[in-house]
Amino acid sequence: MLWVDWSLRRKLVAACVLVQLAATALLILGSTRDLQRTLIAQTRLEVQQVVALLDQAIAAPLAQRDYATLQQTLDLIRGDDRSDGAITYLVLWDHRDRMVAMSGWQEGSPLPPRDTGDIDLDRADTNLHLAVPVTISGQTLGHLDLGLSTSRLRQARADHLRRSLVVGALALLTSVLVLAAIALAITRHLARLAYASQRVAEGQFDVQVPVTTGDEIGRLGASFNAMAIALKDRVAALQKSEAQQKLHLAEARDEQARLTTLLGAMQSGILFVDERAQVIYANAAFSRMWSLPQIAPGHGLETLLPMLAGRVEASDVIHLESILPSSDSLQSVKCELHTLDGRIIVQRMQPVARGTEGGGSIWFHDDVTEERRTQQRAHQAVHDPLTSLFNRRGLYEALNAAIAHATARGEALALLFIDLDDFKQANDAGGHRFGDEILISVARTLAAQLRKGELVARLGGDEFAVLCPGLAAADAGAIAARIVDAVSGLAFSTPTQSLRVGCSVGVATCPADASTEDDLIACADAAMYDAKRSGKNGWAAYRNDPLHSQAESARVNWNTRIHRALQDKRFVLHFQPVHHGSDLRVSHHEALVRMVDEGNPDVLIPPTEFIPYAERSGKIRQIDRWVFEACVTRLASEPPDVRIAANLSARSLEDSSFPGFLQRLFLRLDVDPRRLHIELTETSAITDPVAARRLIGTLGSLGCAVHLDDFGSGFSSFAHLKLLGADAIKIDGVYIRNLLSDSSNRLFVASTIEIAHNLGKLVIAEHVEDAATLDTLRGFDIDLVQGFYLARPSARLSDMRRPAVLEVVPGARKRPGEAA
């Protein structure tokens, strides 16, 4: 029970007992300390006597080096009955600190620390450890270590404490009995008064206490009786008033709870307006949404509307004016407001009827900016920006769901893989903008051929795909033929000629040909190549025979060879230096992957022979990870100024776990991420620009520089230059090879360098194969150059501080895939 819950009688007794306990404790503590000081003083005197006795007994034998006598003397002193075992050990040392005699101590055991201060009777060690010099005529002959037992002192102190506790307990018991009698006499009347007060607190106002004395306690009892009578009358009046107030309070609380819940649950800006165009209420969200101070009730709309109008586009001001009361105020209104800072706010009005006249309204303003942006990002993530069709990721997601649905229902589905014929020639003839128009027209044509539930996607470049759920192979052929006819019927004109493109279509079905997304796409892709080999502008169905053609046999063979090369670690890296255009010093090296031939280890297979198959099979992701791990490992063994650039495939661009893999590599090998440059091809980047921009941002946050490779090979290059946020661009080699002979190439290269510099990006030119090309690029203020004229790929890294040694290589041309 807590102290505050005790009765006064118990508190008085307890307080007196505590005082007695404190006083007794202090007396016992004081007497114990006095006894301890007396015992310690006595012990010190005995120590001095023992030391003097020892000095007299062992000084002469020690001076004569009579060690036998010394040993007998020590044993005699320690075993003397008069010492009562006070001396526990003796160890004698000569002036050279050599032990010459000992008694009561085990030889070889270290001596405990010597006591130099006050004697502590409370420590665990019951011995006093001393060291005294042995002298004759002021000359020190050695010293003596001895241990004196403090057990006798401790026993004396314990006996004294025990006697003191017995006396104190008897005195305390007597005091408690006396105090209890006194407290009972004092608190008897107070206990009655306390009991009566408790009855009153419980609502029993008829209680009265007897008044038998005229002292203070008696007067207190009389006052209490008068108070109880007055309370009885007043409580009766209050109970009647309380019943009415409870009824009104319950109604008010219910209404307040409803309103508080409503406003608290709303994330919208809320504005109540009466029929006189006066603000009744505006919540904090409304003021915060429009960056206004808190709007007080009674504020006029004629001053509020101009403040809101100044924050929205001019075309939306008319929607704000609908807040003003009018004949239409009894109708719900919903519209969108576009603010000058780029936000979208949905405005909704709900009329509020009051009485029979009706009037006023409540306005809700919802900021849906982030919601719309999220919807836009989600749309961009699965749609091609040029044609607005699904992109590769969107197709994979739709194909995954369609296969699962078809498998669950036992239905078939067909996938049509479409590749445009002669598109490159049309694109070269009319330019990239003309190529974009062809792709957009083809996308519209394909979409027009679809039935309900089917979808078309652009996979990248001039490749498309059509997904037809619930369609078997026989019906898919008819759709493929219809698509071929529709695309071949398109006509396009340039200022100088009229052009047409066709398409080759491959058809594969699930589950007849494949049961997974990758396998189904691979089957449709293989069927498309069959259609191209059959003369283009046609279609072909997949034949489930791995060796039905030389191309299919090669695909199977290369997939097997790539798989074994990954298992046997038969990939190597060569490095081609990239030079500064100004002084030809090495800026960094580009890593070029090679496969070691399984039959002849001296033969290196260039990437152009195996990379296309790796991309189709998906093994390119494993190759990418091997390349980047090899590059970071190489950087860890090279000087800090060495930097390496490595290519990242389009498949790895879709791999959300790749940045984490790269970060773990940097941490494990302790390599600065700024030493690794990552090259993305422009075609793969613009196929899924949202994913590419997100990956570039993530890699940039790690510290890696990102280069856009083969710039100019894609479509709408300049439109994506700023969007993708790369650190540098590498101009496609097709523009560099014929730089001297083609004026349009020179114009493109010069313009690209100028635009890139204005955007704060570096420009790299590859395929520099002669001095004239190098001089022309220098005239365009190129940043970095790379090519056979400067250096060939090698397994070794060039000296970063030395400029390139130029060699004239007649007719030098980079072999296909050399910079892949």
GROMACS .gro file of N, CA, C and O in nm, residues 235-275:
model
  164
  235VAL      N    1  -2.733   1.989  -0.386
  235VAL     CA    2  -2.722   1.877  -0.480
  235VAL      C    3  -2.856   1.846  -0.543
  235VAL      O    4  -2.864   1.812  -0.661
  236ALA      N    5  -2.962   1.858  -0.468
  236ALA     CA    6  -3.095   1.832  -0.523
  236ALA      C    7  -3.124   1.927  -0.639
  236ALA      O    8  -3.182   1.888  -0.742
  237ALA      N    9  -3.086   2.057  -0.622
  237ALA     CA   10  -3.109   2.155  -0.730
  237ALA      C   11  -3.019   2.128  -0.850
  237ALA      O   12  -3.061   2.143  -0.966
  238LEU      N   13  -2.898   2.089  -0.821
  238LEU     CA   14  -2.804   2.064  -0.931
  238LEU      C   15  -2.843   1.942  -1.013
  238LEU      O   16  -2.821   1.938  -1.134
  239GLN      N   17  -2.898   1.841  -0.950
  239GLN     CA   18  -2.935   1.719  -1.023
  239GLN      C   19  -3.040   1.747  -1.129
  239GLN      O   20  -3.036   1.690  -1.238
  240LYS      N   21  -3.132   1.836  -1.099
  240LYS     CA   22  -3.235   1.871  -1.197
  240LYS      C   23  -3.174   1.945  -1.315
  240LYS      O   24  -3.205   1.919  -1.431
  241SER      N   25  -3.083   2.042  -1.284
  241SER     CA   26  -3.019   2.118  -1.392
  241SER      C   27  -2.925   2.029  -1.475
  241SER      O   28  -2.915   2.043  -1.596
  242GLU      N   29  -2.862   1.935  -1.408
  242GLU     CA   30  -2.767   1.849  -1.478
  242GLU      C   31  -2.836   1.762  -1.580
  242GLU      O   32  -2.783   1.737  -1.690
  243ALA      N   33  -2.955   1.714  -1.549
  243ALA     CA   34  -3.028   1.628  -1.642
  243ALA      C   35  -3.055   1.701  -1.773
  243ALA      O   36  -3.041   1.644  -1.883
  244GLN      N   37  -3.092   1.830  -1.765
  244GLN     CA   38  -3.119   1.908  -1.887
  244GLN      C   39  -2.990   1.935  -1.964
  244GLN      O   40  -2.985   1.926  -2.087
  245GLN      N   41  -2.883   1.969  -1.891
  245GLN     CA   42  -2.758   1.999  -1.960
  245GLN      C   43  -2.700   1.876  -2.029
  245GLN      O   44  -2.640   1.886  -2.137
  246LYS      N   45  -2.716   1.759  -1.970
  246LYS     CA   46  -2.665   1.638  -2.032
  246LYS      C   47  -2.732   1.612  -2.166
  246LYS      O   48  -2.668   1.569  -2.262
  247LEU      N   49  -2.861   1.640  -2.173
  247LEU     CA   50  -2.934   1.620  -2.297
  247LEU      C   51  -2.880   1.711  -2.407
  247LEU      O   52  -2.851   1.668  -2.518
  248HIS      N   53  -2.862   1.842  -2.375
  248HIS     CA   54  -2.809   1.936  -2.476
  248HIS      C   55  -2.664   1.904  -2.511
  248HIS      O   56  -2.623   1.916  -2.628
  249LEU      N   57  -2.585   1.866  -2.412
  249LEU     CA   58  -2.444   1.837  -2.437
  249LEU      C   59  -2.428   1.715  -2.526
  249LEU      O   60  -2.341   1.711  -2.614
  250ALA      N   61  -2.511   1.614  -2.507
  250ALA     CA   62  -2.502   1.495  -2.591
  250ALA      C   63  -2.532   1.528  -2.735
  250ALA      O   64  -2.463   1.479  -2.828
  251GLU      N   65  -2.632   1.613  -2.759
  251GLU     CA   66  -2.665   1.653  -2.896
  251GLU      C   67  -2.551   1.731  -2.958
  251GLU      O   68  -2.515   1.710  -3.075
  252ALA      N   69  -2.491   1.823  -2.881
  252ALA     CA   70  -2.381   1.905  -2.934
  252ALA      C   71  -2.259   1.818  -2.964
  252ALA      O   72  -2.191   1.837  -3.066
  253ARG      N   73  -2.229   1.723  -2.876
  253ARG     CA   74  -2.113   1.637  -2.898
  253ARG      C   75  -2.130   1.548  -3.020
  253ARG      O   76  -2.035   1.524  -3.096
  254ASP      N   77  -2.252   1.497  -3.041
  254ASP     CA   78  -2.278   1.414  -3.159
  254ASP      C   79  -2.255   1.494  -3.287
  254ASP      O   80  -2.193   1.446  -3.383
  255GLU      N   81  -2.306   1.616  -3.288
  255GLU     CA   82  -2.289   1.701  -3.407
  255GLU      C   83  -2.143   1.736  -3.430
  255GLU      O   84  -2.092   1.733  -3.543
  256GLN      N   85  -2.072   1.768  -3.320
  256GLN     CA   86  -1.931   1.802  -3.330
  256GLN      C   87  -1.850   1.682  -3.379
  256GLN      O   88  -1.758   1.696  -3.461
  257ALA      N   89  -1.882   1.561  -3.329
  257ALA     CA   90  -1.810   1.441  -3.370
  257ALA      C   91  -1.829   1.414  -3.519
  257ALA      O   92  -1.734   1.378  -3.589
  258ARG      N   93  -1.952   1.433  -3.568
  258ARG     CA   94  -1.977   1.411  -3.710
  258ARG      C   95  -1.897   1.509  -3.797
  258ARG      O   96  -1.836   1.470  -3.896
  259LEU      N   97  -1.899   1.636  -3.759
  259LEU     CA   98  -1.828   1.736  -3.837
  259LEU      C   99  -1.677   1.716  -3.830
  259LEU      O  100  -1.607   1.726  -3.931
  260THR      N  101  -1.625   1.685  -3.710
  260THR     CA  102  -1.481   1.664  -3.695
  260THR      C  103  -1.435   1.544  -3.775
  260THR      O  104  -1.329   1.546  -3.839
  261THR      N  105  -1.513   1.436  -3.772
  261THR     CA  106  -1.478   1.316  -3.849
  261THR      C  107  -1.478   1.345  -3.998
  261THR      O  108  -1.387   1.302  -4.071
  262LEU      N  109  -1.577   1.417  -4.043
  262LEU     CA  110  -1.586   1.450  -4.185
  262LEU      C  111  -1.466   1.531  -4.231
  262LEU      O  112  -1.398   1.497  -4.328
  263LEU      N  113  -1.437   1.640  -4.159
  263LEU     CA  114  -1.327   1.727  -4.201
  263LEU      C  115  -1.192   1.659  -4.182
  263LEU      O  116  -1.099   1.682  -4.260
  264GLY      N  117  -1.179   1.576  -4.076
  264GLY     CA  118  -1.052   1.509  -4.052
  264GLY      C  119  -1.022   1.403  -4.155
  264GLY      O  120  -0.906   1.375  -4.184
  265ALA      N  121  -1.126   1.340  -4.211
  265ALA     CA  122  -1.105   1.234  -4.309
  265ALA      C  123  -1.077   1.289  -4.448
  265ALA      O  124  -1.026   1.217  -4.534
  266MET      N  125  -1.109   1.414  -4.471
  266MET     CA  126  -1.092   1.472  -4.604
  266MET      C  127  -0.950   1.525  -4.622
  266MET      O  128  -0.898   1.596  -4.537
  267GLN      N  129  -0.887   1.485  -4.731
  267GLN     CA  130  -0.758   1.542  -4.769
  267GLN      C  131  -0.777   1.661  -4.864
  267GLN      O  132  -0.679   1.722  -4.906
  268SER      N  133  -0.898   1.689  -4.896
  268SER     CA  134  -0.928   1.796  -4.992
  268SER      C  135  -0.930   1.932  -4.923
  268SER      O  136  -0.948   1.941  -4.801
  269GLY      N  137  -0.912   2.035  -5.005
  269GLY     CA  138  -0.939   2.170  -4.956
  269GLY      C  139  -1.089   2.191  -4.954
  269GLY      O  140  -1.159   2.162  -5.052
  270ILE      N  141  -1.143   2.240  -4.842
  270ILE     CA  142  -1.289   2.253  -4.826
  270ILE      C  143  -1.323   2.399  -4.802
  270ILE      O  144  -1.259   2.467  -4.721
  271LEU      N  145  -1.424   2.446  -4.873
  271LEU     CA  146  -1.468   2.585  -4.862
  271LEU      C  147  -1.621   2.587  -4.855
  271LEU      O  148  -1.688   2.541  -4.948
  272PHE      N  149  -1.675   2.638  -4.743
  272PHE     CA  150  -1.820   2.658  -4.729
  272PHE      C  151  -1.850   2.803  -4.766
  272PHE      O  152  -1.787   2.895  -4.714
  273VAL      N  153  -1.949   2.821  -4.854
  273VAL     CA  154  -1.989   2.954  -4.898
  273VAL      C  155  -2.139   2.968  -4.877
  273VAL      O  156  -2.216   2.877  -4.913
  274ASP      N  157  -2.183   3.083  -4.820
  274ASP     CA  158  -2.327   3.102  -4.802
  274ASP      C  159  -2.386   3.172  -4.923
  274ASP      O  160  -2.316   3.205  -5.020
  275GLU      N  161  -2.518   3.194  -4.919
  275GLU     CA  162  -2.586   3.254  -5.035
  275GLU      C  163  -2.548   3.399  -5.056
  275GLU      O  164  -2.575   3.456  -5.162
   0.00000   0.00000   0.00000
